[in-house]
Coordinates of C-alpha atoms in Angstrom, one line a residue:
Chain O
X1 CA -4.7 26.3 -12.7
X2 CA -4.7 23.0 -14.5
X3 CA -6.1 19.7 -13.1
X4 CA -3.7 18.0 -10.7
X5 CA -3.5 14.2 -10.2
X6 CA -2.2 13.2 -6.8
X7 CA -1.4 9.7 -5.5
X8 CA -2.0 9.3 -1.7
X9 CA -0.7 6.8 0.8
X10 CA -2.0 6.2 4.3
X11 CA -0.6 3.8 7.0
X12 CA -0.8 5.5 10.3
X13 CA -3.0 3.1 12.2
X14 CA -4.5 -0.3 11.1
X15 CA -5.7 0.5 7.6
X16 CA -3.3 0.3 4.6
X17 CA -4.5 2.6 1.9
X18 CA -3.7 4.2 -1.4
X19 CA -5.8 6.5 -3.6
X20 CA -5.7 8.7 -6.7
X21 CA -7.5 12.1 -6.6
X22 CA -7.8 14.6 -9.5
X23 CA -8.9 18.2 -9.6
X24 CA -8.1 21.6 -8.0
X25 CA -8.6 22.8 -4.5
X26 CA -12.3 22.9 -3.7
X27 CA -13.2 20.9 -6.8
X28 CA -11.6 17.4 -6.9
X29 CA -12.9 13.9 -7.3
X30 CA -11.7 10.5 -6.1
X31 CA -10.5 8.3 -9.1
X32 CA -9.8 5.4 -6.8
X33 CA -9.5 4.6 -3.1
X34 CA -8.2 1.2 -1.9
X35 CA -8.3 0.4 1.8
X36 CA -7.0 -2.8 3.3
X37 CA -8.1 -3.3 6.9
X38 CA -6.3 -5.4 9.4
X39 CA -9.1 -6.2 11.9
X40 CA -8.4 -10.0 11.5
X41 CA -4.7 -9.6 12.4
X42 CA -5.5 -7.7 15.7
X43 CA -8.7 -9.5 16.7
X44 CA -7.1 -11.8 19.2
X45 CA -5.4 -9.0 21.1
X46 CA -8.3 -6.8 21.9
X47 CA -6.8 -3.8 20.2
X48 CA -4.3 -2.6 17.5
X49 CA -0.8 -4.1 18.2
X50 CA 1.7 -1.5 16.7
X51 CA 4.3 -4.1 15.6
X52 CA 1.7 -6.3 13.9
X53 CA 0.3 -3.2 12.1
X54 CA 3.7 -2.1 11.0
X55 CA 4.6 -5.5 9.6
X56 CA 1.4 -5.6 7.5
X57 CA 1.8 -2.1 6.2
X58 CA 5.4 -2.7 5.0
X59 CA 4.3 -5.6 2.8
X60 CA 0.9 -4.3 1.6
X61 CA 1.4 -0.7 0.7
X62 CA 3.0 -1.1 -2.7
X63 CA 0.3 -3.6 -3.6
X64 CA -2.4 -1.0 -2.6
X65 CA -0.6 1.6 -4.7
X66 CA -0.6 -0.7 -7.7
X67 CA -4.3 -1.4 -7.2
X68 CA -5.2 2.3 -6.8
X69 CA -3.3 3.3 -10.0
X70 CA -5.0 0.4 -11.9
X71 CA -8.4 1.3 -10.7
X72 CA -7.8 5.0 -11.6
X73 CA -6.6 3.9 -15.0
X74 CA -3.5 6.0 -14.3
X75 CA 0.2 5.3 -14.5
X76 CA 2.7 6.7 -12.0
X77 CA 4.1 8.8 -14.8
X78 CA 0.7 10.5 -15.1
X79 CA 0.5 11.7 -11.5
X80 CA 1.7 15.2 -10.5
X81 CA 2.9 14.4 -7.0
X82 CA 2.9 11.7 -4.3
X83 CA 1.3 12.5 -1.0
X84 CA 1.9 10.4 2.1
X85 CA 0.8 10.5 5.8
X86 CA 3.9 11.6 7.7
X87 CA 2.2 11.6 11.1
X88 CA 0.7 11.6 13.7
X89 CA 0.2 7.9 14.2
X90 CA 1.8 4.6 15.1
X91 CA 5.4 5.3 14.0
X92 CA 6.2 1.9 12.5
X93 CA 3.3 2.2 10.1
X94 CA 4.0 5.9 9.3
X95 CA 7.6 5.0 8.6
X96 CA 6.6 2.3 6.2
X97 CA 4.4 4.7 4.3
X98 CA 7.0 7.5 4.2
X99 CA 9.7 5.2 2.9
X100 CA 7.5 3.6 0.3
X101 CA 6.5 7.1 -0.9
X102 CA 10.2 8.2 -1.0
X103 CA 10.9 5.2 -3.2
X104 CA 8.1 6.0 -5.5
X105 CA 9.1 9.6 -5.6
X106 CA 12.8 8.9 -6.2
X107 CA 12.1 6.3 -8.9
X108 CA 9.5 8.3 -10.7
X109 CA 11.0 11.8 -10.3
X110 CA 7.6 13.0 -9.0
X111 CA 7.5 15.5 -6.0
X112 CA 7.0 14.2 -2.5
X113 CA 4.4 15.8 -0.2
X114 CA 4.2 14.9 3.5
X115 CA 0.6 15.2 4.9
X116 CA -0.6 15.5 8.4
X117 CA -3.2 12.7 8.9
X118 CA -5.5 15.1 10.9
X119 CA -5.3 17.6 8.1
X120 CA -6.5 14.9 5.8
X121 CA -9.6 14.3 7.9
X122 CA -10.1 18.1 8.4
X123 CA -10.0 18.9 4.7
X124 CA -12.3 16.0 3.6
X125 CA -15.4 18.3 3.4
X126 CA -13.6 20.2 0.7
X127 CA -13.0 17.0 -1.3
X128 CA -16.6 15.7 -0.9
X129 CA -18.6 18.9 -1.0
X130 CA -16.2 21.7 -2.0
X131 CA -17.2 23.8 1.0
X132 CA -15.4 27.1 1.5
X133 CA -13.3 28.2 4.5
X134 CA -13.8 28.8 7.3
X135 CA -15.8 25.8 8.7
X136 CA -16.0 24.0 12.0
X137 CA -14.7 20.4 12.1
X138 CA -15.4 17.8 14.8
X139 CA -12.9 15.0 14.3
X140 CA -14.1 12.1 16.4
X141 CA -12.5 8.6 15.9
X142 CA -10.8 5.8 17.7
X143 CA -7.6 7.8 18.1
X144 CA -8.7 11.4 18.1
X145 CA -11.3 13.8 19.3
X146 CA -11.0 17.5 18.6
X147 CA -12.8 20.6 17.4
X148 CA -10.9 22.4 14.6
X149 CA -11.7 25.8 13.1
X150 CA -10.5 25.3 9.6
X151 CA -9.5 28.7 8.0
X152 CA -7.2 27.4 5.2
X153 CA -5.4 24.2 4.1
X154 CA -2.7 24.9 6.6
X155 CA -4.6 27.1 9.0
X156 CA -6.2 25.2 11.9
X157 CA -7.3 26.5 15.3
X158 CA -8.0 23.8 17.8
X159 CA -10.9 25.0 20.0
X160 CA -10.8 22.0 22.2
X161 CA -10.2 18.3 22.4
X162 CA -10.1 15.2 24.6
X163 CA -7.7 15.4 27.5
X164 CA -7.5 11.6 27.8
X165 CA -9.3 8.9 25.6
X166 CA -11.0 9.3 22.3
X167 CA -14.7 8.3 22.1
X168 CA -13.9 5.4 19.7
X169 CA -11.6 4.0 22.3
X170 CA -14.4 4.2 24.9
X171 CA -16.8 2.4 22.5
X172 CA -14.2 -0.3 22.0
X173 CA -13.6 -0.7 25.7
X174 CA -17.3 -0.8 26.4
X175 CA -17.7 -3.6 23.9
X176 CA -14.8 -5.5 25.5
X177 CA -16.2 -5.1 29.0
X178 CA -19.6 -6.3 27.9
X179 CA -18.5 -9.2 25.7
X180 CA -19.5 -7.6 22.5
X181 CA -17.6 -7.9 19.2
X182 CA -14.9 -5.4 18.0
X183 CA -15.0 -2.8 16.6
X184 CA -17.1 -1.5 19.5
X185 CA -18.9 1.4 17.7
X186 CA -21.4 -0.7 15.7
X187 CA -22.0 -3.4 18.3
X188 CA -22.6 -1.0 21.2
X189 CA -24.9 1.1 19.0
X190 CA -26.9 -2.0 18.0
X191 CA -27.3 -3.0 21.7
X192 CA -28.2 0.5 22.7
X193 CA -31.3 0.5 20.4
X194 CA -32.8 -2.2 22.7
X195 CA -31.8 -0.5 26.0
X196 CA -32.9 2.1 28.4
X197 CA -30.6 5.2 28.2
X198 CA -31.8 6.5 31.6
X199 CA -31.3 3.3 33.7
X200 CA -27.7 4.1 34.6
X201 CA -26.8 7.8 35.3
X202 CA -23.2 7.9 33.9
X203 CA -21.1 11.0 34.4
X204 CA -20.9 13.8 31.7
X205 CA -17.3 14.7 32.3
X206 CA -16.2 18.4 32.0
X207 CA -19.7 19.7 31.3
X208 CA -19.4 21.7 34.5
X209 CA -16.3 23.5 33.2
X210 CA -16.1 26.1 30.5
X211 CA -14.5 25.5 27.2
X212 CA -14.5 22.8 24.5
X213 CA -12.2 20.2 26.1
X214 CA -13.6 16.7 26.6
X215 CA -12.8 13.6 28.7
X216 CA -14.0 10.0 28.3
X217 CA -11.8 7.9 30.6
X218 CA -14.1 8.5 33.7
X219 CA -17.0 7.3 31.7
X220 CA -15.2 4.1 31.0
X221 CA -14.5 3.6 34.7
X222 CA -18.2 4.3 35.6
X223 CA -19.3 1.7 33.1
X224 CA -16.9 -0.8 34.6
X225 CA -18.2 -0.1 38.1
X226 CA -21.8 -0.5 37.1
X227 CA -21.1 -3.7 35.3
X228 CA -19.1 -5.2 38.2
X229 CA -22.0 -4.3 40.7
X230 CA -24.4 -6.2 38.5
X231 CA -22.1 -9.2 38.2
X232 CA -21.5 -9.2 42.0
X233 CA -25.2 -9.1 42.5
X234 CA -26.3 -11.9 40.2
X235 CA -23.2 -13.6 38.8
X236 CA -23.5 -12.1 35.3
X237 CA -25.3 -9.6 33.2
X238 CA -28.7 -10.2 31.6
X239 CA -29.2 -9.3 28.0
X240 CA -31.3 -6.4 29.2
X241 CA -28.6 -5.2 31.6
X242 CA -26.2 -5.2 28.8
X243 CA -28.5 -3.3 26.4
X244 CA -29.2 -0.7 29.2
X245 CA -25.5 -0.3 29.9
X246 CA -24.9 0.4 26.2
X247 CA -27.8 2.8 25.9
X248 CA -26.8 4.7 29.0
X249 CA -23.1 4.9 27.9
X250 CA -24.0 6.1 24.5
X251 CA -26.4 8.7 25.9
X252 CA -23.6 10.1 28.0
X253 CA -21.3 10.3 25.0
X254 CA -24.0 12.0 22.9
X255 CA -24.8 14.6 25.6
X256 CA -21.1 15.5 26.0
X257 CA -20.4 15.8 22.3
X258 CA -23.6 17.8 21.8
X259 CA -22.9 20.3 24.5
X260 CA -19.3 20.8 23.6
X261 CA -20.3 21.1 19.9
X262 CA -22.7 23.9 20.8
X263 CA -19.9 25.7 22.6
X264 CA -17.5 25.3 19.7
X265 CA -20.2 26.5 17.3
X266 CA -20.7 29.6 19.4
X267 CA -17.0 30.5 19.0
X268 CA -17.1 29.7 15.2
X269 CA -20.3 31.7 14.6
X270 CA -18.9 34.7 16.4
X271 CA -16.6 35.1 13.3
X272 CA -19.8 35.5 11.2
X273 CA -19.0 33.0 8.4
X274 CA -21.1 33.6 5.2
X275 CA -22.3 30.0 5.0
X276 CA -21.7 28.3 8.3
X277 CA -20.9 24.6 8.2
X278 CA -20.3 22.0 10.9
X279 CA -18.5 19.0 9.4
X280 CA -17.7 15.7 11.1
X281 CA -15.1 13.1 10.3
X282 CA -13.8 9.9 11.9
X283 CA -15.4 6.6 12.5
X284 CA -17.4 7.7 15.5
X285 CA -19.3 10.1 13.2
X286 CA -21.0 6.9 11.8
X287 CA -22.9 6.5 15.1
X288 CA -26.5 7.4 14.2
X289 CA -27.4 8.7 17.7
X290 CA -24.4 11.0 17.7
X291 CA -25.1 12.2 14.2
X292 CA -28.8 12.9 14.9
X293 CA -28.0 15.1 17.9
X294 CA -25.2 17.0 16.1
X295 CA -27.7 17.7 13.3
X296 CA -30.2 19.0 15.8
X297 CA -27.5 21.2 17.4
X298 CA -26.4 22.5 14.0
X299 CA -30.0 23.2 12.8
X300 CA -30.7 25.1 16.1
X301 CA -27.8 27.4 15.3
X302 CA -28.6 27.9 11.6
X303 CA -25.6 25.9 10.6
X304 CA -25.3 23.3 7.8
X305 CA -24.4 19.8 9.1
X306 CA -22.1 17.9 6.8
X307 CA -21.0 14.3 7.3
X308 CA -18.9 12.9 4.4
X309 CA -19.7 9.3 3.3
X310 CA -18.4 6.8 5.8
X311 CA -15.7 5.5 3.5
X312 CA -14.2 9.0 3.5
X313 CA -14.9 9.6 7.3
X314 CA -12.8 6.6 8.4
X315 CA -9.1 6.3 7.6
X316 CA -8.4 6.3 3.8
X317 CA -5.8 7.6 1.4
X318 CA -8.1 9.8 -0.8
X319 CA -8.1 12.4 2.0
X320 CA -4.3 12.2 2.1
X321 CA -4.1 12.7 -1.7
X322 CA -6.6 15.6 -1.4
X323 CA -4.7 17.3 1.4
X324 CA -1.6 16.8 -0.7
X325 CA -3.3 18.4 -3.6
X326 CA -4.1 21.5 -1.5
X327 CA -0.4 21.7 -0.4
X328 CA 0.9 21.1 -3.9
X329 CA -1.4 23.7 -5.4
X330 CA 0.0 26.2 -2.8
X331 CA 3.6 25.4 -4.0
X332 CA 4.5 23.2 -1.0
X333 CA 6.6 20.0 -1.4
X334 CA 9.0 18.0 0.8
X335 CA 12.4 16.5 0.0
X336 CA 13.9 13.1 0.7
X337 CA 14.6 14.1 4.3
X338 CA 10.9 14.1 5.1
X339 CA 10.5 12.9 8.7
X340 CA 7.9 10.5 10.0
X341 CA 6.4 11.9 13.2
X342 CA 4.5 9.9 15.8
X343 CA 3.2 13.2 17.2
X344 CA 2.3 16.2 15.1
X345 CA -0.4 18.6 16.4
X346 CA -2.2 20.6 13.7
X347 CA -2.4 23.7 15.8
X348 CA 1.0 24.6 17.4
X349 CA -0.3 27.8 18.9
X350 CA -2.4 25.9 21.5
X351 CA -1.0 24.2 24.6
X352 CA -0.7 20.5 24.3
X353 CA -3.7 18.4 25.3
X354 CA -2.0 15.1 25.4
X355 CA 1.6 13.9 25.8
X356 CA 3.2 17.1 27.0
X357 CA 6.3 15.2 28.0
X358 CA 9.7 15.4 26.3
X359 CA 8.3 13.9 23.2
X360 CA 6.0 16.8 22.7
X361 CA 2.3 17.1 22.1
X362 CA 0.6 14.1 20.5
X363 CA -2.3 16.0 19.1
Chain X
X1 CA 23.1 -10.6 -16.7
X2 CA 24.9 -8.4 -19.2
X3 CA 28.2 -7.0 -18.1
X4 CA 26.9 -3.4 -17.8
X5 CA 24.1 -4.4 -15.4
X6 CA 23.8 -2.0 -12.5
X7 CA 22.4 -3.0 -9.1
X8 CA 22.0 -0.8 -6.1
X9 CA 22.3 -2.6 -2.7
X10 CA 21.4 -1.1 0.6
X11 CA 20.9 -2.0 4.2
X12 CA 19.6 -0.5 7.5
X13 CA 19.2 -3.7 9.5
X14 CA 21.3 -2.4 12.5
X15 CA 22.6 0.9 13.7
X16 CA 23.9 2.0 10.3
X17 CA 22.9 3.2 6.8
X18 CA 24.9 1.5 4.0
X19 CA 24.7 1.5 0.2
X20 CA 26.7 0.1 -2.7
X21 CA 26.4 0.4 -6.5
X22 CA 27.6 -2.6 -8.6
X23 CA 27.9 -2.2 -12.3
X24 CA 29.0 -5.3 -14.2
X25 CA 31.5 -7.0 -11.9
X26 CA 32.7 -3.9 -10.2
X27 CA 31.5 -2.1 -7.1
X28 CA 31.8 1.5 -8.5
X29 CA 30.6 3.4 -5.4
X30 CA 29.7 2.7 -1.8
X31 CA 29.0 4.6 1.3
X32 CA 28.3 3.7 4.9
X33 CA 27.6 5.5 8.1
X34 CA 27.0 4.4 11.7
X35 CA 23.8 5.9 13.1
X36 CA 21.5 4.9 15.9
X37 CA 18.6 6.9 14.6
X38 CA 17.7 8.9 11.5
X39 CA 18.0 6.1 9.0
X40 CA 14.7 7.0 7.4
X41 CA 15.9 10.6 6.8
X42 CA 19.4 9.6 5.7
X43 CA 18.8 6.6 3.4
X44 CA 17.6 8.3 0.3
X45 CA 20.2 11.1 0.3
X46 CA 22.8 8.4 0.7
X47 CA 21.4 6.4 -2.2
X48 CA 21.4 9.5 -4.4
X49 CA 25.0 10.3 -3.3
X50 CA 26.2 6.8 -4.2
X51 CA 24.5 7.0 -7.6
X52 CA 26.1 10.4 -8.2
X53 CA 29.5 9.0 -7.0
X54 CA 29.2 6.3 -9.7
X55 CA 28.0 8.7 -12.4
X56 CA 24.7 6.9 -12.6
X57 CA 21.0 7.8 -12.2
X58 CA 18.0 5.9 -11.0
X59 CA 17.0 5.0 -14.6
X60 CA 20.4 3.2 -15.1
X61 CA 19.5 0.6 -12.5
X62 CA 18.5 -3.0 -13.5
X63 CA 17.7 -4.3 -10.0
X64 CA 17.6 -3.3 -6.3
X65 CA 19.2 -5.5 -3.6
X66 CA 17.8 -4.8 -0.1
X67 CA 18.9 -6.2 3.2
X68 CA 16.0 -7.9 4.9
X69 CA 17.6 -8.7 8.2
X70 CA 17.3 -10.3 10.6
X71 CA 18.0 -7.3 12.7
X72 CA 16.2 -4.2 14.0
X73 CA 12.5 -4.5 13.1
X74 CA 12.1 -0.9 12.3
X75 CA 15.4 -0.8 10.4
X76 CA 14.6 -3.6 8.1
X77 CA 11.1 -2.2 7.4
X78 CA 12.7 1.1 6.4
X79 CA 14.8 -0.5 3.7
X80 CA 12.2 -3.0 2.5
X81 CA 9.4 -0.3 2.2
X82 CA 11.9 1.9 0.3
X83 CA 12.9 -0.9 -2.0
X84 CA 9.3 -1.8 -2.8
X85 CA 8.5 1.8 -3.6
X86 CA 11.6 2.0 -5.9
X87 CA 10.9 -1.3 -7.6
X88 CA 7.3 -0.2 -8.4
X89 CA 8.4 3.2 -9.7
X90 CA 11.4 2.0 -11.7
X91 CA 9.7 -1.2 -13.0
X92 CA 12.7 -3.3 -11.9
X93 CA 12.9 -6.2 -9.4
X94 CA 13.8 -5.6 -5.8
X95 CA 15.5 -8.7 -4.3
X96 CA 15.5 -9.3 -0.6
X97 CA 18.9 -10.6 0.6
X98 CA 19.1 -11.9 4.2
X99 CA 22.0 -11.0 6.4
X100 CA 23.1 -14.7 6.7
X101 CA 23.7 -15.0 3.0
X102 CA 25.4 -11.6 2.9
X103 CA 27.6 -12.6 5.7
X104 CA 28.5 -16.0 4.3
X105 CA 29.1 -15.1 0.7
X106 CA 32.8 -15.5 0.6
X107 CA 33.1 -18.5 2.9
X108 CA 33.2 -22.0 1.4
X109 CA 33.8 -23.8 4.7
X110 CA 30.9 -24.7 6.9
X111 CA 30.2 -21.9 9.3
X112 CA 27.2 -20.6 11.4
X113 CA 26.3 -17.1 10.3
X114 CA 25.0 -15.1 13.3
X115 CA 23.4 -11.6 13.8
X116 CA 23.3 -10.0 17.2
X117 CA 19.7 -9.8 18.7
X118 CA 18.4 -8.0 21.7
X119 CA 19.0 -9.2 25.3
X120 CA 22.3 -11.0 24.7
X121 CA 20.7 -13.3 22.1
X122 CA 21.6 -14.1 18.5
X123 CA 19.9 -15.0 15.3
X124 CA 21.8 -18.0 14.0
X125 CA 21.6 -20.0 10.9
X126 CA 22.9 -23.6 10.9
X127 CA 23.6 -25.3 7.6
X128 CA 20.4 -26.4 6.0
X129 CA 18.1 -24.8 8.6
X130 CA 16.1 -21.6 8.8
X131 CA 17.5 -18.8 11.0
X132 CA 16.5 -19.1 14.7
X133 CA 16.9 -17.1 17.9
X134 CA 19.5 -18.6 20.3
X135 CA 21.2 -17.7 23.6
X136 CA 24.8 -16.9 24.0
X137 CA 25.5 -20.3 25.6
X138 CA 24.3 -22.2 22.6
X139 CA 26.8 -20.4 20.3
X140 CA 29.6 -22.1 22.2
X141 CA 28.2 -25.5 21.5
X142 CA 28.3 -25.3 17.7
X143 CA 30.9 -27.5 16.0
X144 CA 31.4 -24.9 13.2
X145 CA 32.9 -21.4 13.8
X146 CA 30.3 -18.6 14.1
X147 CA 30.6 -15.6 11.9
X148 CA 28.9 -12.2 12.6
X149 CA 28.0 -9.8 9.7
X150 CA 30.8 -7.7 8.1
X151 CA 31.1 -4.0 8.5
X152 CA 28.1 -2.1 7.1
X153 CA 29.9 -1.0 3.9
X154 CA 30.9 -4.6 3.0
X155 CA 27.4 -5.9 4.0
X156 CA 25.9 -3.5 1.4
X157 CA 28.4 -4.5 -1.2
X158 CA 27.7 -8.2 -0.6
X159 CA 23.9 -7.5 -0.9
X160 CA 24.5 -5.8 -4.3
X161 CA 26.6 -8.8 -5.4
X162 CA 24.1 -11.4 -4.4
X163 CA 21.2 -9.5 -6.0
X164 CA 23.2 -9.1 -9.3
X165 CA 23.7 -12.9 -9.2
X166 CA 19.9 -13.4 -9.1
X167 CA 19.7 -14.3 -5.4
X168 CA 17.0 -13.1 -3.0
X169 CA 13.3 -13.1 -2.6
X170 CA 10.9 -11.1 -4.8
X171 CA 9.1 -9.1 -3.5
X172 CA 11.4 -8.4 -0.6
X173 CA 9.9 -9.1 2.9
X174 CA 11.6 -8.5 6.3
X175 CA 13.1 -11.6 7.9
X176 CA 11.9 -11.0 11.5
X177 CA 12.5 -14.6 13.0
X178 CA 11.0 -13.2 16.3
X179 CA 7.2 -12.9 16.3
X180 CA 5.7 -9.6 17.3
X181 CA 5.6 -9.0 21.0
X182 CA 1.9 -9.1 21.8
X183 CA -0.2 -10.9 24.4
X184 CA -3.8 -12.0 23.7
X185 CA -6.4 -10.0 25.6
X186 CA -6.7 -11.1 29.2
X187 CA -10.1 -9.7 29.8
X188 CA -12.7 -12.5 30.1
X189 CA -16.1 -11.4 28.8
X190 CA -18.9 -11.4 31.5
X191 CA -21.4 -14.2 31.8
X192 CA -24.6 -13.3 29.9
X193 CA -27.7 -14.5 31.7
X194 CA -31.3 -14.8 30.5
X195 CA -33.4 -11.8 31.2
X196 CA -35.0 -11.5 34.7
X197 CA -38.5 -12.7 34.6

């Protein structure tokens, strides 16, 4: 098969992104990857505001595409196909991306490929390190947390996932409760290095139950209670209190992720993969304490631990272009009726973890 | 512009999908459909149908005219994002035409162009002023007659006409008028004390 050049677009949360990737499945490289964050737009609101995000995406995406093509020294006429995140995510942003991509596709005559954002994350280890199927993926971010057994570019088995919040949300909430800056991941981690992880005994939800599902909302509540007790006691938090709360919170997240990862690994290794790999993706994978424990768990199980560079772990369009490349190489394309989907689970064989109402499963 | 100039105009600013193809001075094809949802899936098939009706292809176009509202936020984003993608791929300008201009195009007398907004309100543009959000009661107080947008098909034809005359903003951007519905975070951070000694 010849080399494929794919343009990718991503706009499912608060990053507007475009990228160009060239290669074949399992052996591709990133020619350009443009990511425009929106942290400044949402800072005053303590979280991503969907309407504000959608407004920014609609007016920035085409500019990102221009930049990505220029940086890749490529013209639209040189690409083989246009890949775009078609869900899951904040629907206003996803719609902006899908419509921009349809315009690009119609105007250039290039095929359109809808990509599942989660598949983009899950296939990233094949872009960065060319690893073979099957591998185990822990996707852990501000919006998602799930274990995926990846057997093919469109063959994912979800071994478990969060039944409520994602860990990234819990880090952000912790930062807000403690007066630390957003995003919460880096600021809570920095505080935790100065704190005592054993001072507060926070719950490790669902560890007492079998399986790989996780829960983080109770942990948030426990942190809030501990904080409020301290404030009632002395009218505020000392810097040491805050550092100890962060360290104890982070220790609970690490313990839960480590134990559930060990269980997911056991299921994966039962399939006797030739070269077992545990890969992580998502912004929370940047946390050094989490990463260190997952490395230990992997090493203890004779499994290679793989964490793609942070820029390809967090939301980006190179992963969308690459996932599109895998779909295109398999002969799969979409037409102009491609639907933007707020909810789109990767593994439809499993019961829904979240949002099982009339709108269907979220993830 | 030369007489054979072709402009494709389209609009999804309310519960409809509408498109019109103008070549020279003539509207040579147009289509419109009422729809409460599904605009994102129907827009491009409709645009392709209008081009086919007029015997033209994408590469025959010299400009895009796109309705930028005011109107349904998601609807105007659908068209604006599509127009920006098309403009980039075709290397032609996309001109953003607001609904007030597209409503008023054939009226020489002073009028107030209005567009229905949620909760019994209206977007209204008085002569010489930017569009604003007003209540029903205020409409009755205007000295000039008020004029709502035409039917979707005519709206798209007017957008194509205005774009062919060089009107509109480049690059197109939605005309929201109403700010995003978002309240600043109410959580006050805790007081941070010096460490216990």
